[in-house]
PDB file of C-alpha atoms in Angstrom:
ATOM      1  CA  UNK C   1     195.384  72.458 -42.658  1.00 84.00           C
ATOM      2  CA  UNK C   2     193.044  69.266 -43.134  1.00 95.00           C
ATOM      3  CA  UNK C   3     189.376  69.617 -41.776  1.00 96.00           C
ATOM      4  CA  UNK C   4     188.953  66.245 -39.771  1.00 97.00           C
ATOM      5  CA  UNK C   5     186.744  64.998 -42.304  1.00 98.00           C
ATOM      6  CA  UNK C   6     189.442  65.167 -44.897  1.00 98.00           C
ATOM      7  CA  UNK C   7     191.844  63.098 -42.801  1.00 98.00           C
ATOM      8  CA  UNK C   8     189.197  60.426 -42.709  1.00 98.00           C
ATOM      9  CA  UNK C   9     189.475  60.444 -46.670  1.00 98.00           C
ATOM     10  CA  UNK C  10     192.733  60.266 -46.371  1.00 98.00           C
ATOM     11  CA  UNK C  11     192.688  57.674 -43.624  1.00 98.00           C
ATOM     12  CA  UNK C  12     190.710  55.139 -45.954  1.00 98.00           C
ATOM     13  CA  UNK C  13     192.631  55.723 -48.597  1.00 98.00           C
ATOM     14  CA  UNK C  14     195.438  54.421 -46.619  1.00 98.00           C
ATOM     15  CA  UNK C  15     193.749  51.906 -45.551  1.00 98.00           C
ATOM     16  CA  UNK C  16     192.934  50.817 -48.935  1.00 98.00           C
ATOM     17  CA  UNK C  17     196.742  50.600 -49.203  1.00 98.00           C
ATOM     18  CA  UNK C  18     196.747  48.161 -46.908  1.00 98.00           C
ATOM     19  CA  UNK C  19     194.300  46.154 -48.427  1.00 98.00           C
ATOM     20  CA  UNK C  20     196.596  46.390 -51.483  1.00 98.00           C
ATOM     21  CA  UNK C  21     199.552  45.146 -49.424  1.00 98.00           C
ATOM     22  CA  UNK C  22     197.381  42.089 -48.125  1.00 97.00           C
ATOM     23  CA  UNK C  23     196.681  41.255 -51.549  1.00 96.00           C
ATOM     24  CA  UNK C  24     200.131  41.084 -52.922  1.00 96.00           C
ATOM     25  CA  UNK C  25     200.264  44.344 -54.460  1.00 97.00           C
ATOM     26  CA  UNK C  26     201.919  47.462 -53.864  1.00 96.00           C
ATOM     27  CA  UNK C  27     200.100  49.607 -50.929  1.00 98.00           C
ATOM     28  CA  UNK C  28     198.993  52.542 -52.853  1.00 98.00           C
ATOM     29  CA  UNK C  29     195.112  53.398 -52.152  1.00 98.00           C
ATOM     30  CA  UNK C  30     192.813  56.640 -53.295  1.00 98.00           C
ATOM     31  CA  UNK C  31     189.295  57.785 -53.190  1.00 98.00           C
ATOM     32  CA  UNK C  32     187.798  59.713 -55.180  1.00 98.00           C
ATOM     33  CA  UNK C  33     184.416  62.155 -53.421  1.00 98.00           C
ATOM     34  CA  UNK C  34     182.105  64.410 -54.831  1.00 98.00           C
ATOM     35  CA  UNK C  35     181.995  68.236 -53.773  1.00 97.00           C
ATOM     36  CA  UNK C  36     178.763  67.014 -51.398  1.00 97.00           C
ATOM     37  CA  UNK C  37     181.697  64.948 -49.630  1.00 98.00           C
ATOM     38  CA  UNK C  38     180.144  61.106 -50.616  1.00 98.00           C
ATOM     39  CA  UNK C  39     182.727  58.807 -51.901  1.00 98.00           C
ATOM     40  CA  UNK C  40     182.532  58.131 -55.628  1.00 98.00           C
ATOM     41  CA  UNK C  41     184.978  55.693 -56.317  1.00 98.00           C
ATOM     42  CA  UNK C  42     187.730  53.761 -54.053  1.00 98.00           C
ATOM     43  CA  UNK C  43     190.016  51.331 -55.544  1.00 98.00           C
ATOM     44  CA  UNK C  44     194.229  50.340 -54.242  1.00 98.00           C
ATOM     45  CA  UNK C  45     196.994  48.981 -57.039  1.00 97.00           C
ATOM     46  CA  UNK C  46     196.410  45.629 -58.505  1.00 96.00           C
ATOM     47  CA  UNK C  47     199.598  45.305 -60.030  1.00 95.00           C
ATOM     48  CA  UNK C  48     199.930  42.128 -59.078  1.00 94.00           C
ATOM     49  CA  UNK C  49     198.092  40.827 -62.147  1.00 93.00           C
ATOM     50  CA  UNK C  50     201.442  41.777 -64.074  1.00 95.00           C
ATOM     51  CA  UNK C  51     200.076  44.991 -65.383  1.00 96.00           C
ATOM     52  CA  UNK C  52     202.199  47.780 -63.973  1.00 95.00           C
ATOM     53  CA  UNK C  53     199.578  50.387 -64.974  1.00 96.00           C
ATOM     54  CA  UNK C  54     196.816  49.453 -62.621  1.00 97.00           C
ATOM     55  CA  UNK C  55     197.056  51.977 -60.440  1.00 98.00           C
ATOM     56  CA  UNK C  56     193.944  53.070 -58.415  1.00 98.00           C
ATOM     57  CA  UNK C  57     194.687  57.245 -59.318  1.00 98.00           C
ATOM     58  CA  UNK C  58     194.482  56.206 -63.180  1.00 98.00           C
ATOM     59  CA  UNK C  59     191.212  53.943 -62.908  1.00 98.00           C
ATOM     60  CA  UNK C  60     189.661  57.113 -60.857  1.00 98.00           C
ATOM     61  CA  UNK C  61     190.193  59.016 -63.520  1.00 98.00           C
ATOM     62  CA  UNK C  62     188.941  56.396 -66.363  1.00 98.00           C
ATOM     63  CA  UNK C  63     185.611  55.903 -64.234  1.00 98.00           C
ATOM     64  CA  UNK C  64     185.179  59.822 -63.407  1.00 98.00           C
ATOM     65  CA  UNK C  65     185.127  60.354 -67.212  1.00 98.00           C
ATOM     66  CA  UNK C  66     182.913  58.351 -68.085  1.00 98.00           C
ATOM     67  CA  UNK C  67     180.395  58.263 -64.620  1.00 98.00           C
ATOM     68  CA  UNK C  68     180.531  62.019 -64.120  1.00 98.00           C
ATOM     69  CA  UNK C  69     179.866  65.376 -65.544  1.00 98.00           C
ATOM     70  CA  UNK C  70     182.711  67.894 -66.578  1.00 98.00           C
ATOM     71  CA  UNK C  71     181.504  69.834 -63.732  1.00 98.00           C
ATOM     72  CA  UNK C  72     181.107  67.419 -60.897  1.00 98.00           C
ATOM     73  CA  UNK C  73     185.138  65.780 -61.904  1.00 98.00           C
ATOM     74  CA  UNK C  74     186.080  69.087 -61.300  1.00 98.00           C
ATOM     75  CA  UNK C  75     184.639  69.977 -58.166  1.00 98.00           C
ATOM     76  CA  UNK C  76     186.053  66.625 -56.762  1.00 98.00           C
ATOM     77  CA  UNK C  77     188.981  65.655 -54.400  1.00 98.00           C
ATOM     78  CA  UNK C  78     191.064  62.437 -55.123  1.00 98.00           C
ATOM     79  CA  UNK C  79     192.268  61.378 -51.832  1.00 98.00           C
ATOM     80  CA  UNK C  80     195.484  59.333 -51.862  1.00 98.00           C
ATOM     81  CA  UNK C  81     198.003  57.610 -49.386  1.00 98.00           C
ATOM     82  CA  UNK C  82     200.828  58.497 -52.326  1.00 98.00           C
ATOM     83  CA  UNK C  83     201.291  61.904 -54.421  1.00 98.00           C
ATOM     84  CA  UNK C  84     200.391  60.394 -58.170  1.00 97.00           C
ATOM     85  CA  UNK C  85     203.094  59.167 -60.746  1.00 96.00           C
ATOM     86  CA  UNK C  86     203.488  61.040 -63.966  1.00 97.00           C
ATOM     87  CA  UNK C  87     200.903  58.872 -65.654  1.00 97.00           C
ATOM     88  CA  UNK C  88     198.278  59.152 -63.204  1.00 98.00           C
ATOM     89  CA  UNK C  89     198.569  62.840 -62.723  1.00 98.00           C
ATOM     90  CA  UNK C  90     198.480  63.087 -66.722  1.00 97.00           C
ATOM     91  CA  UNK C  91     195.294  61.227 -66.872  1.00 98.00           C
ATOM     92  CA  UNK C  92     193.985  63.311 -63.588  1.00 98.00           C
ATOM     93  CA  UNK C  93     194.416  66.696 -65.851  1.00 98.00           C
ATOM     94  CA  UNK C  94     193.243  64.815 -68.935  1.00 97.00           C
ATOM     95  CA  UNK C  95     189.834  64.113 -67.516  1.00 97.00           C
ATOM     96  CA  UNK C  96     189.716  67.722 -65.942  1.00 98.00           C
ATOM     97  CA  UNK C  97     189.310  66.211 -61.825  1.00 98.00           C
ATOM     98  CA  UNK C  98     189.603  68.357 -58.978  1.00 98.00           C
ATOM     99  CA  UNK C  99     191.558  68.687 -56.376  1.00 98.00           C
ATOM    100  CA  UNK C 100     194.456  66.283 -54.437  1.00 98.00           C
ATOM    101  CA  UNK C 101     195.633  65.337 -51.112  1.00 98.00           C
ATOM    102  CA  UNK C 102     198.347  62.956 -50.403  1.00 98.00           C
ATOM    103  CA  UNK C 103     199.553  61.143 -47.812  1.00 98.00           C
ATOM    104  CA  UNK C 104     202.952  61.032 -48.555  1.00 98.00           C
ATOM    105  CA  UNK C 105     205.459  62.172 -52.014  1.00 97.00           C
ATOM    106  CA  UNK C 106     206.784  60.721 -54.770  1.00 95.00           C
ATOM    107  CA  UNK C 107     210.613  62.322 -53.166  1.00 95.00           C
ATOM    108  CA  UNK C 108     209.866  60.211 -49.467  1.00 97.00           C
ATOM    109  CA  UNK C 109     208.698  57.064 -51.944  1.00 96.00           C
ATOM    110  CA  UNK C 110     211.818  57.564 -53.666  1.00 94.00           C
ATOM    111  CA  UNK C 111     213.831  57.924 -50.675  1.00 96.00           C
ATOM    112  CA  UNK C 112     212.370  54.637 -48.934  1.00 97.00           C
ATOM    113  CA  UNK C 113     213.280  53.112 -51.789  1.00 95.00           C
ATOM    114  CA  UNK C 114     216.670  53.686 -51.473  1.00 95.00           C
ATOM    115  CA  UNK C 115     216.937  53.328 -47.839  1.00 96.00           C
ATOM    116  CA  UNK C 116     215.223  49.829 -48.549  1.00 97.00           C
ATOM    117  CA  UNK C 117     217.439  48.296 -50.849  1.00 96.00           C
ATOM    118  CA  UNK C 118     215.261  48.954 -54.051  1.00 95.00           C
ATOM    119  CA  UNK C 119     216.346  50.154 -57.647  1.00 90.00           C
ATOM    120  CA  UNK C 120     214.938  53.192 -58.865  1.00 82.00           C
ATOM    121  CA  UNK C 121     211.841  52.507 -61.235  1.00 84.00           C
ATOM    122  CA  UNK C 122     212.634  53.884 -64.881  1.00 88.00           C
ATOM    123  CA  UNK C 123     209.660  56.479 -64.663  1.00 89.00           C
ATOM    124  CA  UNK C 124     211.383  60.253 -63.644  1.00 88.00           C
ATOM    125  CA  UNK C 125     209.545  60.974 -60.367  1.00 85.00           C
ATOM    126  CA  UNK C 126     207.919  64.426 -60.940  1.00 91.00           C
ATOM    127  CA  UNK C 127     205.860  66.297 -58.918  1.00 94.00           C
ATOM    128  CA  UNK C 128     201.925  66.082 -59.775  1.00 96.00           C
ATOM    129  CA  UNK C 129     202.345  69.680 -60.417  1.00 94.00           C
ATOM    130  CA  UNK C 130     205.318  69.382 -62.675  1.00 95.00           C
ATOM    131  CA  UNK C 131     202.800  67.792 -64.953  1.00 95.00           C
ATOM    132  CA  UNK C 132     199.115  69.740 -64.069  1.00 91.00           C
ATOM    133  CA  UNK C 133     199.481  73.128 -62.664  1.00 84.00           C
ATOM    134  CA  UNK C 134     196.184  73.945 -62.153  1.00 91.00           C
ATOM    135  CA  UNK C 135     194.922  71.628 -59.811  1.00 95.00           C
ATOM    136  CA  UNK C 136     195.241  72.748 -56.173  1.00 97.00           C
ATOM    137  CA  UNK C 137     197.654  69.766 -54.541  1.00 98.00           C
ATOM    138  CA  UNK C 138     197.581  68.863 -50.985  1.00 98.00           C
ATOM    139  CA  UNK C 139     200.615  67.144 -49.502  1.00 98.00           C
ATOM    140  CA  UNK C 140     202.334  65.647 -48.158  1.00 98.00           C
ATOM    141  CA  UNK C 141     200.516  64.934 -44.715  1.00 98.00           C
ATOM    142  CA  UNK C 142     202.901  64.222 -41.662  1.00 97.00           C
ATOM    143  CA  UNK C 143     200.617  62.367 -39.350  1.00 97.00           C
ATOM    144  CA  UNK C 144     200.776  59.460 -42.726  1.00 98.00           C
ATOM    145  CA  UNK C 145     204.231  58.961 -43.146  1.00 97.00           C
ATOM    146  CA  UNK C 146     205.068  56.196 -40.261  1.00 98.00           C
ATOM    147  CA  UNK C 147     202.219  54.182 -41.575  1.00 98.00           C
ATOM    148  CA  UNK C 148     202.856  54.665 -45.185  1.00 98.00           C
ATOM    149  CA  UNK C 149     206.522  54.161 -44.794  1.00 98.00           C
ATOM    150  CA  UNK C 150     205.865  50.977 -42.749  1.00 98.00           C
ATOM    151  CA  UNK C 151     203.206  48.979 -45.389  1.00 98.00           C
ATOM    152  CA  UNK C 152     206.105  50.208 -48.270  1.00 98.00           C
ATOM    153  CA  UNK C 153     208.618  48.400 -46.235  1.00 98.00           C
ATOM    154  CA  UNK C 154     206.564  45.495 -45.892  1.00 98.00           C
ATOM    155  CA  UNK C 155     205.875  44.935 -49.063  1.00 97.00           C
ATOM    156  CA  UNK C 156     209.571  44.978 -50.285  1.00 96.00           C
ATOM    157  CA  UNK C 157     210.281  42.588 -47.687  1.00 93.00           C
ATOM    158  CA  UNK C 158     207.915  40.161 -49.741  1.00 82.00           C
TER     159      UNK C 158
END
């Protein structure tokens, strides 16, 4: 169970999302805060510059390594409105963060997909903890999806 403060991590990270989605690119959000619960780092996809890789998980983890100790990215929480792809949960282990809560999975992105119309990306969609199994993984969280769901569909409606 999320403390309320948690869901208002979560709650800006989706909102970042949005902000993605009003900028063209996918609505994917995170944010990353410290063990003292101040936010670190926010960022949402920018994929929209034709880079497919700019996704706001992976440039959390580039700026946590080099902004932060090994000890403070581990005692962090990345806060996200979707579970991370295989290369952002790679680069989450790589630079030894913390903990994650997600709005919503990789299996309902995949299924919205489908309901939507959409190809499959070429990327398997595994589970963050198919790929790090020691970080603690929070997800997904029901009162999320109907928003989540609703900025993917806009955004494929584009």
């Amino acid at each position: 169970m999320l403390t309320n403060k948690e869901k208002e991590y979560l709650k800006l990270a989706v909102n970042l999302a949005e902000e993605a989605l009003n900028k063209g690119d996918q609505p994917f959000g995170s944010v990353l805060v410290s063990d003292k619960g101040e936010v670190l780092f926010k960022d949402h996809n920018r994929i929209s510059s034709g880079d497919n890789t700019k996704h706001p998980e992976l440039h959390i983890a580039q700026w946590a390594s080099v902004n932060l100790s090994d000890e403070e990215r581990k005692a962090s929480v990345v806060y996200t409105s979707g579970e991370h792809c295989p290369m952002c949960a790679t680069a989450h282990a790589i630079n030894g963060l913390g903990k994650i809560v997600y709005a919503t999975s990789s299996e309902q992105f995949r299924e919205w997909q489908k309901e939507f119309g959409i190809e499959a990306g070429r990327v398997k969609p595994l589970r963050i903890t198919d790929i790090a199994e020691d970080i603690e993984v929070i997800g997904p969280v029901k009162e999320f999806e109907d928003r989540v769901k609703k900025l993917h569909r806009e955004y494929y409606r584009k």
